[in-house]
XYZ file of C-alpha atoms in Angstrom:
176
model
C 58.000 23.424 -0.300
C 59.298 24.116 -4.056
C 62.200 21.022 -3.415
C 59.559 18.962 -1.822
C 57.818 19.209 -5.131
C 60.665 18.706 -7.299
C 61.570 15.701 -4.736
C 58.454 14.334 -4.947
C 58.242 14.418 -8.201
C 61.241 12.916 -8.919
C 60.773 9.967 -6.758
C 57.375 9.280 -8.292
C 59.033 9.147 -11.574
C 60.994 6.173 -10.392
C 57.790 4.181 -9.218
C 56.174 1.133 -11.686
C 52.221 1.037 -10.683
C 51.128 -2.543 -10.307
C 47.515 -2.310 -10.842
C 45.647 -5.705 -10.970
C 42.354 -6.423 -12.848
C 41.205 -8.137 -9.732
C 42.350 -8.853 -6.035
C 44.819 -10.761 -5.522
C 44.093 -11.664 -2.399
C 40.854 -13.513 -1.415
C 38.874 -11.526 1.237
C 38.802 -14.714 3.300
C 42.585 -14.507 3.734
C 42.661 -10.811 4.887
C 42.162 -9.231 8.752
C 40.749 -6.602 9.888
C 44.032 -3.999 10.498
C 42.089 -2.623 13.613
C 42.371 -6.292 14.902
C 46.037 -6.598 14.395
C 48.681 -5.250 17.085
C 50.613 -3.740 13.961
C 46.779 -2.123 12.628
C 46.513 -0.581 16.082
C 49.779 1.087 15.916
C 48.815 2.081 12.685
C 45.791 3.828 13.842
C 47.641 5.429 16.540
C 49.909 7.196 14.391
C 47.973 8.398 11.695
C 45.542 9.643 14.746
C 47.992 12.237 14.864
C 48.498 13.344 12.088
C 46.856 16.461 11.302
C 44.325 16.329 7.877
C 46.258 17.870 5.307
C 43.526 17.744 2.516
C 45.130 17.150 -0.569
C 48.279 16.021 0.943
C 49.699 12.464 0.422
C 49.785 11.898 4.197
C 46.037 13.269 4.398
C 45.265 11.152 1.361
C 46.521 8.267 3.303
C 44.478 9.083 6.398
C 41.341 9.719 4.564
C 41.944 5.497 3.001
C 41.849 3.469 6.396
C 38.930 2.992 8.402
C 37.647 0.407 11.012
C 36.728 -1.764 8.538
C 40.218 -1.483 6.369
C 41.501 -5.033 5.824
C 45.311 -6.609 5.052
C 47.260 -9.705 3.996
C 49.403 -10.263 7.500
C 52.625 -11.130 6.763
C 54.419 -10.572 10.207
C 53.803 -8.713 13.020
C 55.929 -5.702 11.104
C 54.755 -6.566 7.569
C 51.145 -5.935 6.491
C 49.808 -5.821 2.424
C 46.623 -3.521 1.713
C 44.566 -3.795 -1.119
C 42.287 -1.303 -2.389
C 40.814 -0.633 -5.216
C 40.984 2.509 -7.493
C 39.951 3.554 -10.534
C 38.620 -0.048 -11.344
C 41.734 -2.146 -10.792
C 43.454 -3.270 -7.298
C 46.326 -1.723 -5.559
C 48.832 -2.872 -3.035
C 50.622 -0.910 -0.405
C 52.847 -2.274 1.789
C 53.197 -1.305 5.376
C 56.361 -1.911 7.514
C 57.798 -0.650 10.848
C 60.634 -0.269 12.885
C 60.557 0.625 16.369
C 59.949 4.704 15.451
C 58.165 4.922 12.356
C 55.359 2.981 10.215
C 56.017 3.393 6.393
C 53.615 3.517 4.129
C 54.803 1.939 0.665
C 54.573 1.728 -2.885
C 55.983 -0.677 -5.454
C 58.398 0.101 -7.975
C 58.814 -1.777 -11.162
C 60.431 -5.076 -10.825
C 62.392 -5.738 -13.847
C 63.631 -9.074 -12.482
C 60.549 -10.598 -11.497
C 59.882 -13.771 -13.735
C 56.129 -13.887 -14.828
C 54.424 -17.177 -15.026
C 52.799 -18.033 -17.924
C 49.311 -17.787 -16.513
C 49.772 -13.779 -15.622
C 49.546 -11.198 -17.953
C 51.253 -8.045 -17.425
C 50.895 -5.116 -19.957
C 53.579 -2.578 -19.734
C 52.236 1.143 -20.136
C 54.555 4.380 -19.959
C 52.943 6.757 -17.593
C 54.264 10.824 -17.108
C 54.836 9.651 -14.114
C 56.931 6.210 -14.488
C 55.605 2.879 -15.603
C 52.105 1.473 -14.734
C 52.192 -2.880 -14.777
C 48.295 -3.807 -15.383
C 47.852 -7.491 -14.323
C 45.735 -9.828 -14.450
C 45.436 -13.841 -14.349
C 43.987 -16.634 -12.549
C 43.135 -15.385 -8.756
C 45.660 -18.400 -7.429
C 48.196 -17.645 -9.691
C 47.795 -13.814 -8.744
C 48.056 -14.549 -5.335
C 51.699 -16.050 -5.839
C 52.785 -13.346 -8.569
C 51.665 -10.505 -6.109
C 53.353 -12.188 -2.853
C 56.720 -12.244 -5.138
C 56.433 -9.047 -6.124
C 55.876 -7.678 -2.635
C 59.146 -9.783 -1.549
C 61.497 -9.089 -3.936
C 60.563 -5.646 -5.314
C 61.786 -2.117 -4.172
C 59.884 0.501 -2.597
C 59.041 3.760 -2.384
C 58.240 4.573 0.847
C 57.040 7.640 3.267
C 57.428 7.345 7.517
C 54.694 8.178 9.781
C 56.522 8.473 13.231
C 55.467 6.668 16.183
C 56.452 5.270 19.753
C 55.762 1.662 19.893
C 55.510 -0.372 22.958
C 59.024 -1.182 23.025
C 59.839 2.597 22.717
C 57.889 3.931 25.474
C 59.302 1.366 28.177
C 62.749 2.322 27.342
C 63.690 5.747 29.646
C 66.873 6.675 27.693
C 66.713 8.416 24.477
C 67.340 6.514 21.444
C 70.678 8.529 20.509
C 72.058 7.630 23.885
C 72.195 4.155 22.406
C 74.802 4.813 20.265
C 77.561 6.443 22.739
């Protein structure tokens, strides 16, 4: 347990949280997560997790509901936005055949910030907090570029995809 806490503090110190003063994605661009195939996999995976109150996974589970929405990038990539303490934050959801990853963006030092966007960096105990503001359409473009080009810190939740369930051999037998 001690090693997990030390590892968690180390990983969190590398993150650069992006907080938007207004939502980067318009509600009309978002879909109900539960209405997507990926979203069904998300709910299936998190339903098998114990509540673990106070843990990151327990908090994650509590942040999903039937009315949770996300921007659909493709069948294996969603971007959720939620308001927390007065600012909007992004969570990237990705999947492969055995895990769903819940990710936060790390500080992207190489991104070109358009003149219309204001990014204020603030040093926090756990890393750099980037406060982002600007016109709606420019925020959307900037957020999409962040999602596409930034590194991510993720944790995975195991699940069996429909592709995996159709397989009769276990995954490690594929690499003989």
